[in-house]
Amino acid sequence: MRVRLLHFASFREAAGRDEEEREIADGTRVSELWSALGKQVALFRRFPKMPPAAVNREYAAPDTVLRDGDEVAFLPPVAGG
Amino acid sequence: MRVRLLHFASFREAAGRDEEEREIADGTRVSELWSALGKQVALFRRFPKMPPAAVNREYAAPDTVLRDGDEVAFLPPVAGG
Amino acid sequence: MAYLTSSPIDVPAMLLDARSSDGALCLFVGVVRDENEGRRTTAIQYEAYGPMAESEMARIADGLAREYPAVKIGMKHRVGLLSVGDASVAIAAVSPHRADAFAACRAAIDRVKTTVPIWKKEFHPDGSS
Amino acid sequence: MAYLTSSPIDVPAMLLDARSSDGALCLFVGVVRDENEGRRTTAIQYEAYGPMAESEMARIADGLAREYPAVKIGMKHRVGLLSVGDASVAIAAVSPHRADAFAACRAAIDRVKTTVPIWKKEFHPDGSS
């Protein structure tokens, strides 16, 4: 199955793109997707723990199981205002 | 000696005027002036204790000794804003 | 500075006072409302002991400047006959950071309402006050 | 309601939202300042995860409406490239009384800064960011 992965701010710069489609195994959890990304992008490995994640535009716990077509984003530290 | 006495809001309505000159004895204290006013104006007698007073446009303690030419006001409960 | 005014308070003008180092502005506006303690209000007459009210507001501003040295405060209080929806008081606090902008603005309005010699007289729909 | 805007925030317009029962308005404006953590700033680029930022701000508004039922809240956050002095965020809270206008306004900006997916990139006088 496939998910759509969005990158923002410093994560976008590290990933070198603002979005990508990714093929993942059935039952993949959010935290597992983060670990897989860390194998590709050095910046992501440097995080001592997984940053906040959003699935379909809502905050999602690390153990959330992903579904086909989900929109997923890992969020760099928020600094609005 | 003489002081100038100003009345505001409900105290003005009770006193029936917004200011008056008063002859007082040397050494009169603010609290004594308040007691003297109570003999003339019924509303003032109903206050269980002296309201805040101002002498020359600053808050003044009840035992403040008045001087000739002072501007004195007893202030009804403040309710700005 | 004149803190009292008998003209409408120009509230948007109070937003323009920020310095380039200010990241936070907190504005409080007190507005005449249509009800108080269960009675309808149509208007409020604000009466001040003018010269003392000016000096009390200056004293409040001086005290806040000492307590919140990073904050710049602007204050205006209107006097006269106001209708429902009119601004009676406006306080703007600008600061590099928001915590003391909020704190100074809140302290300012609390003190203004407690110590500045200004009185309200409310008018009701039946003409009483 | 659209909470995000790429145009300048019309802050005075946010003052006009009071109901006749409101006696208090508390407005917070976040402004781009010329310095952060000791470095000069010339501009800030604000980037949002737009649809999620909209829904997070709606969620914050809903939460505040439950916690402060008397308060009516308006919020705007700007995105794009802002200069020093530009308003990046504005929050207006109107209420019959001032205590909950202040509290809801403060809670709103604290939550916006914590949970809404918006990021800043600062630009410095030497062109770095």
Coordinates of N, CA and C in Angstrom, one line a residue, chain B residues 6-9 12-13 54 56-59 71 73 75-81, chain C residues 46-49 51-52 55-56 77 88-89 113-121:
Chain B
L6 N -14.1 69.5 47.5 CA -14.8 69.1 46.2 C -15.7 67.9 46.5
H7 N -16.8 67.8 45.8 CA -17.7 66.7 45.9 C -17.9 66.1 44.5
F8 N -17.9 64.7 44.5 CA -18.1 64.0 43.2 C -19.1 62.9 43.3
A9 N -19.8 62.7 42.1 CA -20.7 61.6 41.9 C -21.8 61.6 43.0
R12 N -21.6 64.4 45.5 CA -22.0 65.7 45.0 C -23.5 65.8 45.1
E13 N -24.2 64.7 44.7 CA -25.6 64.7 44.7 C -26.1 64.8 46.2
A54 N -8.7 62.5 49.4 CA -7.5 63.1 48.6 C -7.3 64.5 49.1
N56 N -5.0 67.7 48.0 CA -4.2 68.3 46.8 C -4.0 67.2 45.8
R57 N -5.1 66.5 45.5 CA -5.1 65.5 44.4 C -4.2 64.3 44.6
E58 N -3.9 64.0 45.8 CA -3.3 62.7 46.1 C -4.0 62.0 47.3
Y59 N -4.0 60.7 47.3 CA -4.6 60.0 48.4 C -3.9 60.4 49.7
E71 N -6.8 71.5 48.9 CA -8.0 71.0 48.1 C -8.2 69.6 48.6
A73 N -10.9 66.2 48.9 CA -12.1 65.5 48.4 C -12.2 64.2 49.1
L75 N -13.8 60.5 48.4 CA -14.1 59.9 47.1 C -15.1 58.7 47.3
P76 N -16.2 58.8 46.6 CA -17.1 57.7 46.6 C -16.4 56.5 46.0
P77 N -16.9 55.3 46.2 CA -16.3 54.1 45.7 C -16.0 54.3 44.2
V78 N -14.7 54.1 43.8 CA -14.3 54.3 42.4 C -14.8 53.2 41.5
A79 N -15.2 53.5 40.3 CA -15.7 52.5 39.4 C -15.4 52.9 38.0
G80 N -14.2 53.1 37.7 CA -13.8 53.5 36.3 C -13.8 52.2 35.4
G81 N -13.4 52.4 34.1 CA -13.3 51.3 33.2 C -14.6 50.9 32.6
Chain C
Y46 N -19.6 59.0 32.6 CA -18.4 58.8 33.4 C -18.0 60.2 33.8
E47 N -17.7 60.3 35.1 CA -17.3 61.6 35.8 C -16.0 61.3 36.4
A48 N -15.1 62.3 36.2 CA -13.7 62.1 36.8 C -13.4 63.3 37.7
Y49 N -12.6 63.1 38.7 CA -11.9 64.2 39.4 C -10.6 64.4 38.5
P51 N -8.0 66.4 37.4 CA -6.5 66.5 37.7 C -6.0 65.4 38.5
M52 N -6.8 64.9 39.5 CA -6.3 63.8 40.3 C -6.3 62.5 39.4
S55 N -3.2 62.4 37.4 CA -1.9 62.1 38.1 C -1.9 60.7 38.7
E56 N -3.1 60.1 39.0 CA -3.2 58.7 39.4 C -2.8 57.8 38.2
H77 N -8.6 57.0 29.1 CA -9.9 56.8 29.7 C -10.8 57.9 29.2
S88 N -14.8 52.8 26.8 CA -14.6 53.7 28.0 C -13.1 53.8 28.4
V89 N -12.4 52.7 28.2 CA -11.0 52.7 28.6 C -10.2 51.8 27.6
K113 N -9.0 50.6 37.6 CA -10.4 50.4 38.1 C -10.4 50.6 39.6
T114 N -9.3 50.5 40.3 CA -9.3 50.5 41.7 C -9.0 51.9 42.3
T115 N -8.1 52.6 41.7 CA -7.5 53.8 42.3 C -7.8 55.1 41.6
V116 N -8.2 55.0 40.3 CA -8.3 56.3 39.6 C -9.7 56.9 39.9
P117 N -9.8 58.1 40.3 CA -11.1 58.7 40.7 C -12.0 59.0 39.6
I118 N -12.7 58.0 39.1 CA -13.6 58.1 38.0 C -14.9 57.3 38.5
W119 N -16.0 57.9 38.2 CA -17.3 57.3 38.6 C -18.2 57.1 37.5
K120 N -19.0 56.1 37.6 CA -20.0 55.8 36.5 C -21.4 56.0 37.0
K121 N -22.3 56.5 36.2 CA -23.7 56.6 36.5 C -24.4 55.9 35.3

